[in-house]
Amino acid sequence: MSYSCAYESQNRDKLESSFEDNFGFKPPESIKKIKLKNRGYFDFQVHYMSFTYDSTVLDKIIAHDQPLNIAERNNVKFGIIIEELEKDENPPSWFDLPNENVDRIYYKNDFLDHSFSEYYLWTDKETEMTYLYVHFFD
């Protein structure tokens, strides 16, 4: 018997609390859209979120989620992160992986009390959406 669950929503009002749980503050009005999908199997969880880009909000998130590392587009780590993200076989259709419109990815590893955890945050300049990917397992 396998255990799995998934939850997905694009209802901004319902997702305000998820945004606050992630980042420690309620999304301001400048965040017009919020999308979320949580997926879990046995002892691993994947959390996808995207929301309207706002530079002030992004600065606040980065300050809240420290310590974060930065992978710039021309850095080897940038490519490694994209390879990691591409291994995920079931991202939501609205979840855009980093592409040529992304200059940097904020990341951290093993930051939760689990055997393994990874966190990636980036903004697509063309779509003006910010993306969060968190993956962990025990």
mmCIF file of N, CA and C in Angstrom:
data_model
loop_
_atom_site.group_PDB
_atom_site.id
_atom_site.type_symbol
_atom_site.label_atom_id
_atom_site.label_comp_id
_atom_site.label_asym_id
_atom_site.label_seq_id
_atom_site.Cartn_x
_atom_site.Cartn_y
_atom_site.Cartn_z
ATOM 1 N N MET A 1 0.841 -1.178 0.000
ATOM 2 C CA MET A 1 0.000 0.000 0.000
ATOM 3 C C MET A 1 0.889 1.245 0.000
ATOM 4 N N SER A 2 0.571 2.189 -0.836
ATOM 5 C CA SER A 2 1.364 3.417 -0.866
ATOM 6 C C SER A 2 0.534 4.568 -0.330
ATOM 7 N N TYR A 3 1.220 5.527 0.226
ATOM 8 C CA TYR A 3 0.584 6.716 0.755
ATOM 9 C C TYR A 3 0.997 7.897 -0.105
ATOM 10 N N SER A 4 0.035 8.625 -0.602
ATOM 11 C CA SER A 4 0.363 9.844 -1.331
ATOM 12 C C SER A 4 -0.781 10.835 -1.163
ATOM 13 N N CYS A 5 -0.440 12.103 -1.262
ATOM 14 C CA CYS A 5 -1.475 13.125 -1.209
ATOM 15 C C CYS A 5 -1.003 14.315 -2.029
ATOM 16 N N ALA A 6 -1.957 15.083 -2.490
ATOM 17 C CA ALA A 6 -1.614 16.276 -3.258
ATOM 18 C C ALA A 6 -2.684 17.330 -3.014
ATOM 19 N N TYR A 7 -2.264 18.576 -3.035
ATOM 20 C CA TYR A 7 -3.182 19.693 -2.903
ATOM 21 C C TYR A 7 -2.699 20.767 -3.861
ATOM 22 N N GLU A 8 -3.638 21.326 -4.618
ATOM 23 C CA GLU A 8 -3.262 22.382 -5.555
ATOM 24 C C GLU A 8 -4.344 23.436 -5.581
ATOM 25 N N SER A 9 -3.936 24.699 -5.626
ATOM 26 C CA SER A 9 -4.900 25.791 -5.681
ATOM 27 C C SER A 9 -4.284 26.994 -6.384
ATOM 28 N N GLN A 10 -5.158 27.796 -6.994
ATOM 29 C CA GLN A 10 -4.734 29.071 -7.566
ATOM 30 C C GLN A 10 -5.626 30.187 -7.024
ATOM 31 N N ASN A 11 -6.321 29.901 -5.895
ATOM 32 C CA ASN A 11 -7.207 30.868 -5.274
ATOM 33 C C ASN A 11 -6.396 31.738 -4.316
ATOM 34 N N ARG A 12 -6.152 32.973 -4.698
ATOM 35 C CA ARG A 12 -5.281 33.851 -3.915
ATOM 36 C C ARG A 12 -5.745 33.977 -2.471
ATOM 37 N N ASP A 13 -7.056 34.173 -2.260
ATOM 38 C CA ASP A 13 -7.564 34.349 -0.891
ATOM 39 C C ASP A 13 -7.255 33.145 -0.008
ATOM 40 N N LYS A 14 -7.453 31.958 -0.553
ATOM 41 C CA LYS A 14 -7.190 30.740 0.225
ATOM 42 C C LYS A 14 -5.698 30.526 0.464
ATOM 43 N N LEU A 15 -4.854 31.089 -0.394
ATOM 44 C CA LEU A 15 -3.416 30.837 -0.308
ATOM 45 C C LEU A 15 -2.641 31.894 0.482
ATOM 46 N N GLU A 16 -3.344 32.941 0.951
ATOM 47 C CA GLU A 16 -2.650 33.959 1.754
ATOM 48 C C GLU A 16 -1.976 33.329 2.973
ATOM 49 N N SER A 17 -2.657 32.387 3.630
ATOM 50 C CA SER A 17 -2.084 31.766 4.832
ATOM 51 C C SER A 17 -0.881 30.897 4.474
ATOM 52 N N SER A 18 -0.898 30.227 3.325
ATOM 53 C CA SER A 18 0.260 29.434 2.887
ATOM 54 C C SER A 18 1.449 30.345 2.611
ATOM 55 N N PHE A 19 1.191 31.484 1.993
ATOM 56 C CA PHE A 19 2.245 32.461 1.729
ATOM 57 C C PHE A 19 2.856 32.905 3.060
ATOM 58 N N GLU A 20 1.990 33.236 4.016
ATOM 59 C CA GLU A 20 2.470 33.689 5.328
ATOM 60 C C GLU A 20 3.233 32.580 6.059
ATOM 61 N N ASP A 21 2.758 31.329 5.961
ATOM 62 C CA ASP A 21 3.470 30.202 6.574
ATOM 63 C C ASP A 21 4.884 30.069 5.999
ATOM 64 N N ASN A 22 5.013 30.289 4.697
ATOM 65 C CA ASN A 22 6.321 30.175 4.041
ATOM 66 C C ASN A 22 7.253 31.321 4.381
ATOM 67 N N PHE A 23 6.728 32.533 4.387
ATOM 68 C CA PHE A 23 7.599 33.701 4.399
ATOM 69 C C PHE A 23 7.480 34.597 5.638
ATOM 70 N N GLY A 24 6.537 34.296 6.524
ATOM 71 C CA GLY A 24 6.446 35.045 7.773
ATOM 72 C C GLY A 24 5.654 36.337 7.706
ATOM 73 N N PHE A 25 5.011 36.619 6.579
ATOM 74 C CA PHE A 25 4.181 37.822 6.480
ATOM 75 C C PHE A 25 3.086 37.593 5.436
ATOM 76 N N LYS A 26 1.993 38.350 5.582
ATOM 77 C CA LYS A 26 0.886 38.240 4.623
ATOM 78 C C LYS A 26 1.304 38.879 3.294
ATOM 79 N N PRO A 27 0.852 38.306 2.173
ATOM 80 C CA PRO A 27 1.204 38.913 0.882
ATOM 81 C C PRO A 27 0.515 40.271 0.726
ATOM 82 N N PRO A 28 1.262 41.309 0.342
ATOM 83 C CA PRO A 28 0.636 42.613 0.106
ATOM 84 C C PRO A 28 -0.213 42.576 -1.172
ATOM 85 N N GLU A 29 -0.958 43.636 -1.397
ATOM 86 C CA GLU A 29 -1.843 43.726 -2.574
ATOM 87 C C GLU A 29 -1.074 43.619 -3.892
ATOM 88 N N SER A 30 0.214 43.973 -3.882
ATOM 89 C CA SER A 30 1.018 43.905 -5.113
ATOM 90 C C SER A 30 1.163 42.464 -5.610
ATOM 91 N N ILE A 31 0.952 41.502 -4.728
ATOM 92 C CA ILE A 31 1.009 40.085 -5.117
ATOM 93 C C ILE A 31 -0.387 39.713 -5.603
ATOM 94 N N LYS A 32 -0.591 39.863 -6.905
ATOM 95 C CA LYS A 32 -1.925 39.658 -7.493
ATOM 96 C C LYS A 32 -2.290 38.181 -7.598
ATOM 97 N N LYS A 33 -1.285 37.345 -7.904
ATOM 98 C CA LYS A 33 -1.534 35.916 -8.102
ATOM 99 C C LYS A 33 -0.674 35.111 -7.149
ATOM 100 N N ILE A 34 -1.251 34.030 -6.636
ATOM 101 C CA ILE A 34 -0.489 33.045 -5.865
ATOM 102 C C ILE A 34 -0.962 31.675 -6.338
ATOM 103 N N LYS A 35 -0.030 30.798 -6.618
ATOM 104 C CA LYS A 35 -0.356 29.427 -7.009
ATOM 105 C C LYS A 35 0.433 28.484 -6.113
ATOM 106 N N LEU A 36 -0.181 27.370 -5.770
ATOM 107 C CA LEU A 36 0.448 26.441 -4.839
ATOM 108 C C LEU A 36 0.111 25.010 -5.216
ATOM 109 N N LYS A 37 1.090 24.144 -5.055
ATOM 110 C CA LYS A 37 0.846 22.706 -5.112
ATOM 111 C C LYS A 37 1.754 22.047 -4.080
ATOM 112 N N ASN A 38 1.167 21.214 -3.253
ATOM 113 C CA ASN A 38 1.916 20.399 -2.303
ATOM 114 C C ASN A 38 1.686 18.952 -2.695
ATOM 115 N N ARG A 39 2.754 18.187 -2.647
ATOM 116 C CA ARG A 39 2.653 16.774 -3.016
ATOM 117 C C ARG A 39 3.477 15.964 -2.036
ATOM 118 N N GLY A 40 2.946 14.853 -1.592
ATOM 119 C CA GLY A 40 3.702 14.015 -0.676
ATOM 120 C C GLY A 40 3.544 12.547 -0.995
ATOM 121 N N TYR A 41 4.608 11.792 -0.848
ATOM 122 C CA TYR A 41 4.606 10.336 -1.006
ATOM 123 C C TYR A 41 5.406 9.754 0.142
ATOM 124 N N PHE A 42 4.822 8.832 0.871
ATOM 125 C CA PHE A 42 5.522 8.213 2.001
ATOM 126 C C PHE A 42 6.178 9.281 2.861
ATOM 127 N N ASP A 43 7.504 9.348 2.838
ATOM 128 C CA ASP A 43 8.211 10.267 3.723
ATOM 129 C C ASP A 43 8.846 11.448 2.991
ATOM 130 N N PHE A 44 8.375 11.723 1.749
ATOM 131 C CA PHE A 44 8.942 12.902 1.084
ATOM 132 C C PHE A 44 7.840 13.866 0.656
ATOM 133 N N GLN A 45 8.159 15.133 0.684
ATOM 134 C CA GLN A 45 7.219 16.197 0.356
ATOM 135 C C GLN A 45 7.851 17.143 -0.667
ATOM 136 N N VAL A 46 7.024 17.646 -1.567
ATOM 137 C CA VAL A 46 7.458 18.681 -2.502
ATOM 138 C C VAL A 46 6.441 19.811 -2.415
ATOM 139 N N HIS A 47 6.954 21.019 -2.357
ATOM 140 C CA HIS A 47 6.118 22.209 -2.214
ATOM 141 C C HIS A 47 6.469 23.154 -3.362
ATOM 142 N N TYR A 48 5.478 23.485 -4.192
ATOM 143 C CA TYR A 48 5.680 24.410 -5.311
ATOM 144 C C TYR A 48 4.825 25.650 -5.042
ATOM 145 N N MET A 49 5.388 26.803 -5.255
ATOM 146 C CA MET A 49 4.602 28.023 -5.138
ATOM 147 C C MET A 49 5.088 29.016 -6.179
ATOM 148 N N SER A 50 4.170 29.783 -6.735
ATOM 149 C CA SER A 50 4.560 30.911 -7.575
ATOM 150 C C SER A 50 3.656 32.079 -7.207
ATOM 151 N N PHE A 51 4.182 33.272 -7.397
ATOM 152 C CA PHE A 51 3.408 34.470 -7.086
ATOM 153 C C PHE A 51 3.969 35.636 -7.888
ATOM 154 N N THR A 52 3.160 36.668 -8.018
ATOM 155 C CA THR A 52 3.524 37.861 -8.763
ATOM 156 C C THR A 52 4.798 38.474 -8.186
ATOM 157 N N TYR A 53 5.727 38.806 -9.054
ATOM 158 C CA TYR A 53 6.992 39.404 -8.620
ATOM 159 C C TYR A 53 6.782 40.826 -8.098
ATOM 160 N N ASP A 54 7.422 41.122 -6.994
ATOM 161 C CA ASP A 54 7.489 42.469 -6.431
ATOM 162 C C ASP A 54 8.852 42.548 -5.755
ATOM 163 N N SER A 55 9.695 43.504 -6.152
ATOM 164 C CA SER A 55 11.067 43.554 -5.644
ATOM 165 C C SER A 55 11.120 43.734 -4.128
ATOM 166 N N THR A 56 10.231 44.534 -3.570
ATOM 167 C CA THR A 56 10.211 44.751 -2.120
ATOM 168 C C THR A 56 9.858 43.459 -1.394
ATOM 169 N N VAL A 57 8.880 42.738 -1.922
ATOM 170 C CA VAL A 57 8.465 41.463 -1.327
ATOM 171 C C VAL A 57 9.599 40.453 -1.425
ATOM 172 N N LEU A 58 10.253 40.386 -2.573
ATOM 173 C CA LEU A 58 11.361 39.447 -2.743
ATOM 174 C C LEU A 58 12.485 39.763 -1.753
ATOM 175 N N ASP A 59 12.807 41.038 -1.581
ATOM 176 C CA ASP A 59 13.844 41.424 -0.611
ATOM 177 C C ASP A 59 13.464 40.981 0.800
ATOM 178 N N LYS A 60 12.186 41.119 1.131
ATOM 179 C CA LYS A 60 11.701 40.739 2.462
ATOM 180 C C LYS A 60 11.786 39.218 2.654
ATOM 181 N N ILE A 61 11.442 38.464 1.609
ATOM 182 C CA ILE A 61 11.526 36.995 1.661
ATOM 183 C C ILE A 61 12.987 36.569 1.836
ATOM 184 N N ILE A 62 13.872 37.160 1.063
ATOM 185 C CA ILE A 62 15.292 36.805 1.136
ATOM 186 C C ILE A 62 15.830 37.099 2.539
ATOM 187 N N ALA A 63 15.435 38.222 3.121
ATOM 188 C CA ALA A 63 15.877 38.563 4.476
ATOM 189 C C ALA A 63 15.317 37.549 5.489
ATOM 190 N N HIS A 64 14.069 37.128 5.291
ATOM 191 C CA HIS A 64 13.403 36.187 6.210
ATOM 192 C C HIS A 64 14.010 34.792 6.126
ATOM 193 N N ASP A 65 14.381 34.353 4.941
ATOM 194 C CA ASP A 65 14.787 32.968 4.714
ATOM 195 C C ASP A 65 16.302 32.740 4.785
ATOM 196 N N GLN A 66 17.027 33.687 5.332
ATOM 197 C CA GLN A 66 18.483 33.517 5.467
ATOM 198 C C GLN A 66 18.811 32.335 6.370
ATOM 199 N N PRO A 67 19.947 31.706 6.193
ATOM 200 C CA PRO A 67 20.978 32.034 5.194
ATOM 201 C C PRO A 67 20.651 31.426 3.825
ATOM 202 N N LEU A 68 20.811 32.223 2.782
ATOM 203 C CA LEU A 68 20.601 31.753 1.407
ATOM 204 C C LEU A 68 21.888 31.925 0.612
ATOM 205 N N ASN A 69 22.148 30.979 -0.263
ATOM 206 C CA ASN A 69 23.241 31.090 -1.223
ATOM 207 C C ASN A 69 22.653 31.606 -2.528
ATOM 208 N N ILE A 70 23.520 32.113 -3.396
ATOM 209 C CA ILE A 70 23.061 32.613 -4.695
ATOM 210 C C ILE A 70 23.835 31.916 -5.804
ATOM 211 N N ALA A 71 23.098 31.369 -6.765
ATOM 212 C CA ALA A 71 23.713 30.818 -7.977
ATOM 213 C C ALA A 71 23.386 31.780 -9.117
ATOM 214 N N GLU A 72 24.408 32.415 -9.658
ATOM 215 C CA GLU A 72 24.216 33.324 -10.792
ATOM 216 C C GLU A 72 24.144 32.502 -12.079
ATOM 217 N N ARG A 73 23.532 33.076 -13.099
ATOM 218 C CA ARG A 73 23.326 32.395 -14.383
ATOM 219 C C ARG A 73 24.605 31.770 -14.934
ATOM 220 N N ASN A 74 25.743 32.436 -14.817
ATOM 221 C CA ASN A 74 26.986 31.934 -15.413
ATOM 222 C C ASN A 74 27.761 31.002 -14.473
ATOM 223 N N ASN A 75 27.132 30.596 -13.378
ATOM 224 C CA ASN A 75 27.782 29.766 -12.369
ATOM 225 C C ASN A 75 27.446 28.291 -12.600
ATOM 226 N N VAL A 76 28.383 27.403 -12.317
ATOM 227 C CA VAL A 76 28.164 25.961 -12.477
ATOM 228 C C VAL A 76 26.967 25.500 -11.634
ATOM 229 N N LYS A 77 26.853 26.038 -10.424
ATOM 230 C CA LYS A 77 25.768 25.642 -9.515
ATOM 231 C C LYS A 77 24.403 25.917 -10.132
ATOM 232 N N PHE A 78 24.278 26.976 -10.920
ATOM 233 C CA PHE A 78 23.019 27.325 -11.587
ATOM 234 C C PHE A 78 22.556 26.144 -12.447
ATOM 235 N N GLY A 79 23.461 25.606 -13.241
ATOM 236 C CA GLY A 79 23.146 24.458 -14.095
ATOM 237 C C GLY A 79 22.823 23.209 -13.295
ATOM 238 N N ILE A 80 23.533 23.001 -12.195
ATOM 239 C CA ILE A 80 23.287 21.829 -11.344
ATOM 240 C C ILE A 80 21.881 21.908 -10.745
ATOM 241 N N ILE A 81 21.477 23.109 -10.306
ATOM 242 C CA ILE A 81 20.139 23.285 -9.739
ATOM 243 C C ILE A 81 19.078 22.988 -10.795
ATOM 244 N N ILE A 82 19.274 23.484 -11.998
ATOM 245 C CA ILE A 82 18.296 23.209 -13.069
ATOM 246 C C ILE A 82 18.203 21.705 -13.323
ATOM 247 N N GLU A 83 19.335 21.008 -13.340
ATOM 248 C CA GLU A 83 19.312 19.549 -13.515
ATOM 249 C C GLU A 83 18.521 18.881 -12.389
ATOM 250 N N GLU A 84 18.702 19.338 -11.162
ATOM 251 C CA GLU A 84 17.956 18.795 -10.019
ATOM 252 C C GLU A 84 16.458 19.010 -10.217
ATOM 253 N N LEU A 85 16.081 20.231 -10.595
ATOM 254 C CA LEU A 85 14.665 20.554 -10.780
ATOM 255 C C LEU A 85 14.050 19.748 -11.925
ATOM 256 N N GLU A 86 14.831 19.480 -12.967
ATOM 257 C CA GLU A 86 14.326 18.719 -14.112
ATOM 258 C C GLU A 86 14.050 17.261 -13.759
ATOM 259 N N LYS A 87 14.636 16.767 -12.658
ATOM 260 C CA LYS A 87 14.394 15.379 -12.242
ATOM 261 C C LYS A 87 12.979 15.185 -11.701
ATOM 262 N N ASP A 88 12.349 16.273 -11.288
ATOM 263 C CA ASP A 88 10.985 16.200 -10.776
ATOM 264 C C ASP A 88 10.052 15.898 -11.943
ATOM 265 N N GLU A 89 9.385 14.759 -11.877
ATOM 266 C CA GLU A 89 8.573 14.313 -13.016
ATOM 267 C C GLU A 89 7.155 14.868 -13.017
ATOM 268 N N ASN A 90 6.699 15.470 -11.912
ATOM 269 C CA ASN A 90 5.302 15.906 -11.843
ATOM 270 C C ASN A 90 5.102 17.342 -11.372
ATOM 271 N N PRO A 91 5.853 18.300 -11.903
ATOM 272 C CA PRO A 91 5.581 19.675 -11.462
ATOM 273 C C PRO A 91 4.229 20.139 -12.015
ATOM 274 N N PRO A 92 3.592 21.090 -11.367
ATOM 275 C CA PRO A 92 2.332 21.619 -11.913
ATOM 276 C C PRO A 92 2.587 22.301 -13.264
ATOM 277 N N SER A 93 1.578 22.363 -14.099
ATOM 278 C CA SER A 93 1.731 22.938 -15.447
ATOM 279 C C SER A 93 2.148 24.406 -15.398
ATOM 280 N N TRP A 94 1.791 25.121 -14.352
ATOM 281 C CA TRP A 94 2.112 26.546 -14.239
ATOM 282 C C TRP A 94 3.505 26.808 -13.663
ATOM 283 N N PHE A 95 4.205 25.762 -13.273
ATOM 284 C CA PHE A 95 5.503 25.923 -12.607
ATOM 285 C C PHE A 95 6.620 25.952 -13.642
ATOM 286 N N ASP A 96 7.159 27.148 -13.909
ATOM 287 C CA ASP A 96 8.209 27.316 -14.919
ATOM 288 C C ASP A 96 9.589 27.155 -14.297
ATOM 289 N N LEU A 97 10.359 26.232 -14.829
ATOM 290 C CA LEU A 97 11.727 26.044 -14.365
ATOM 291 C C LEU A 97 12.572 27.246 -14.782
ATOM 292 N N PRO A 98 13.681 27.475 -14.075
ATOM 293 C CA PRO A 98 14.555 28.589 -14.473
ATOM 294 C C PRO A 98 14.987 28.451 -15.932
ATOM 295 N N ASN A 99 14.970 29.565 -16.653
ATOM 296 C CA ASN A 99 15.324 29.569 -18.078
ATOM 297 C C ASN A 99 16.167 30.803 -18.366
ATOM 298 N N GLU A 100 16.240 31.207 -19.619
ATOM 299 C CA GLU A 100 17.087 32.352 -19.988
ATOM 300 C C GLU A 100 16.585 33.672 -19.387
ATOM 301 N N ASN A 101 15.367 33.694 -18.845
ATOM 302 C CA ASN A 101 14.825 34.901 -18.225
ATOM 303 C C ASN A 101 15.125 34.976 -16.727
ATOM 304 N N VAL A 102 15.932 34.049 -16.237
ATOM 305 C CA VAL A 102 16.276 33.998 -14.814
ATOM 306 C C VAL A 102 17.765 34.303 -14.656
ATOM 307 N N ASP A 103 18.088 35.295 -13.835
ATOM 308 C CA ASP A 103 19.486 35.697 -13.636
ATOM 309 C C ASP A 103 20.147 35.001 -12.457
ATOM 310 N N ARG A 104 19.338 34.673 -11.427
ATOM 311 C CA ARG A 104 19.923 34.045 -10.230
ATOM 312 C C ARG A 104 18.885 33.169 -9.549
ATOM 313 N N ILE A 105 19.402 32.195 -8.831
ATOM 314 C CA ILE A 105 18.568 31.308 -8.027
ATOM 315 C C ILE A 105 19.096 31.397 -6.596
ATOM 316 N N TYR A 106 18.198 31.676 -5.679
ATOM 317 C CA TYR A 106 18.542 31.658 -4.252
ATOM 318 C C TYR A 106 18.306 30.233 -3.786
ATOM 319 N N TYR A 107 19.212 29.707 -2.977
ATOM 320 C CA TYR A 107 19.052 28.319 -2.556
ATOM 321 C C TYR A 107 19.676 28.048 -1.200
ATOM 322 N N LYS A 108 19.204 26.965 -0.590
ATOM 323 C CA LYS A 108 19.831 26.428 0.618
ATOM 324 C C LYS A 108 19.496 24.947 0.683
ATOM 325 N N ASN A 109 20.364 24.211 1.359
ATOM 326 C CA ASN A 109 20.198 22.762 1.494
ATOM 327 C C ASN A 109 20.263 22.378 2.964
ATOM 328 N N ASP A 110 19.571 21.282 3.285
ATOM 329 C CA ASP A 110 19.594 20.715 4.639
ATOM 330 C C ASP A 110 19.323 21.764 5.713
ATOM 331 N N PHE A 111 18.227 22.519 5.525
ATOM 332 C CA PHE A 111 17.867 23.591 6.444
ATOM 333 C C PHE A 111 16.715 23.205 7.372
ATOM 334 N N LEU A 112 16.085 22.053 7.107
ATOM 335 C CA LEU A 112 14.991 21.576 7.948
ATOM 336 C C LEU A 112 15.465 20.398 8.782
ATOM 337 N N ASP A 113 14.712 20.054 9.813
ATOM 338 C CA ASP A 113 15.056 18.900 10.652
ATOM 339 C C ASP A 113 14.610 17.606 9.974
ATOM 340 N N HIS A 114 15.136 17.381 8.810
ATOM 341 C CA HIS A 114 14.851 16.162 8.031
ATOM 342 C C HIS A 114 16.189 15.628 7.542
ATOM 343 N N SER A 115 16.179 14.415 6.991
ATOM 344 C CA SER A 115 17.424 13.847 6.469
ATOM 345 C C SER A 115 17.965 14.659 5.299
ATOM 346 N N PHE A 116 17.046 15.256 4.542
ATOM 347 C CA PHE A 116 17.432 15.965 3.330
ATOM 348 C C PHE A 116 16.421 17.076 3.097
ATOM 349 N N SER A 117 16.886 18.252 2.720
ATOM 350 C CA SER A 117 15.962 19.319 2.322
ATOM 351 C C SER A 117 16.677 20.263 1.356
ATOM 352 N N GLU A 118 15.901 20.781 0.409
ATOM 353 C CA GLU A 118 16.446 21.762 -0.529
ATOM 354 C C GLU A 118 15.396 22.835 -0.789
ATOM 355 N N TYR A 119 15.866 24.043 -1.030
ATOM 356 C CA TYR A 119 15.035 25.224 -1.202
ATOM 357 C C TYR A 119 15.590 26.005 -2.379
ATOM 358 N N TYR A 120 14.725 26.330 -3.345
ATOM 359 C CA TYR A 120 15.135 27.132 -4.495
ATOM 360 C C TYR A 120 14.105 28.232 -4.719
ATOM 361 N N LEU A 121 14.575 29.438 -4.979
ATOM 362 C CA LEU A 121 13.704 30.592 -5.200
ATOM 363 C C LEU A 121 14.274 31.390 -6.368
ATOM 364 N N TRP A 122 13.440 31.730 -7.350
ATOM 365 C CA TRP A 122 13.905 32.519 -8.494
ATOM 366 C C TRP A 122 12.752 33.313 -9.082
ATOM 367 N N THR A 123 13.116 34.311 -9.889
ATOM 368 C CA THR A 123 12.123 35.141 -10.565
ATOM 369 C C THR A 123 12.371 35.102 -12.065
ATOM 370 N N ASP A 124 11.291 34.923 -12.812
ATOM 371 C CA ASP A 124 11.332 34.967 -14.272
ATOM 372 C C ASP A 124 11.014 36.410 -14.681
ATOM 373 N N LYS A 125 11.993 37.083 -15.290
ATOM 374 C CA LYS A 125 11.821 38.498 -15.642
ATOM 375 C C LYS A 125 10.733 38.701 -16.697
ATOM 376 N N GLU A 126 10.554 37.737 -17.580
ATOM 377 C CA GLU A 126 9.576 37.906 -18.657
ATOM 378 C C GLU A 126 8.145 37.765 -18.151
ATOM 379 N N THR A 127 7.884 36.727 -17.367
ATOM 380 C CA THR A 127 6.517 36.504 -16.863
ATOM 381 C C THR A 127 6.235 37.307 -15.599
ATOM 382 N N GLU A 128 7.307 37.868 -14.991
ATOM 383 C CA GLU A 128 7.211 38.612 -13.738
ATOM 384 C C GLU A 128 6.555 37.784 -12.637
ATOM 385 N N MET A 129 6.968 36.509 -12.584
ATOM 386 C CA MET A 129 6.511 35.601 -11.533
ATOM 387 C C MET A 129 7.734 35.106 -10.767
ATOM 388 N N THR A 130 7.561 34.935 -9.468
ATOM 389 C CA THR A 130 8.596 34.381 -8.605
ATOM 390 C C THR A 130 8.182 32.964 -8.250
ATOM 391 N N TYR A 131 9.143 32.053 -8.198
ATOM 392 C CA TYR A 131 8.877 30.636 -7.953
ATOM 393 C C TYR A 131 9.645 30.141 -6.739
ATOM 394 N N LEU A 132 8.970 29.297 -5.958
ATOM 395 C CA LEU A 132 9.590 28.654 -4.810
ATOM 396 C C LEU A 132 9.425 27.151 -4.963
ATOM 397 N N TYR A 133 10.508 26.417 -4.744
ATOM 398 C CA TYR A 133 10.489 24.956 -4.769
ATOM 399 C C TYR A 133 11.168 24.480 -3.492
ATOM 400 N N VAL A 134 10.445 23.712 -2.688
ATOM 401 C CA VAL A 134 11.002 23.132 -1.478
ATOM 402 C C VAL A 134 10.740 21.636 -1.528
ATOM 403 N N HIS A 135 11.779 20.866 -1.249
ATOM 404 C CA HIS A 135 11.690 19.408 -1.328
ATOM 405 C C HIS A 135 12.405 18.850 -0.099
ATOM 406 N N PHE A 136 11.768 17.911 0.586
ATOM 407 C CA PHE A 136 12.444 17.295 1.736
ATOM 408 C C PHE A 136 11.951 15.883 1.960
ATOM 409 N N PHE A 137 12.771 15.094 2.644
ATOM 410 C CA PHE A 137 12.340 13.768 3.070
ATOM 411 C C PHE A 137 13.059 13.363 4.339
ATOM 412 N N ASP A 138 12.449 12.386 5.014
ATOM 413 C CA ASP A 138 13.014 11.876 6.284
ATOM 414 C C ASP A 138 13.805 10.610 6.050
#
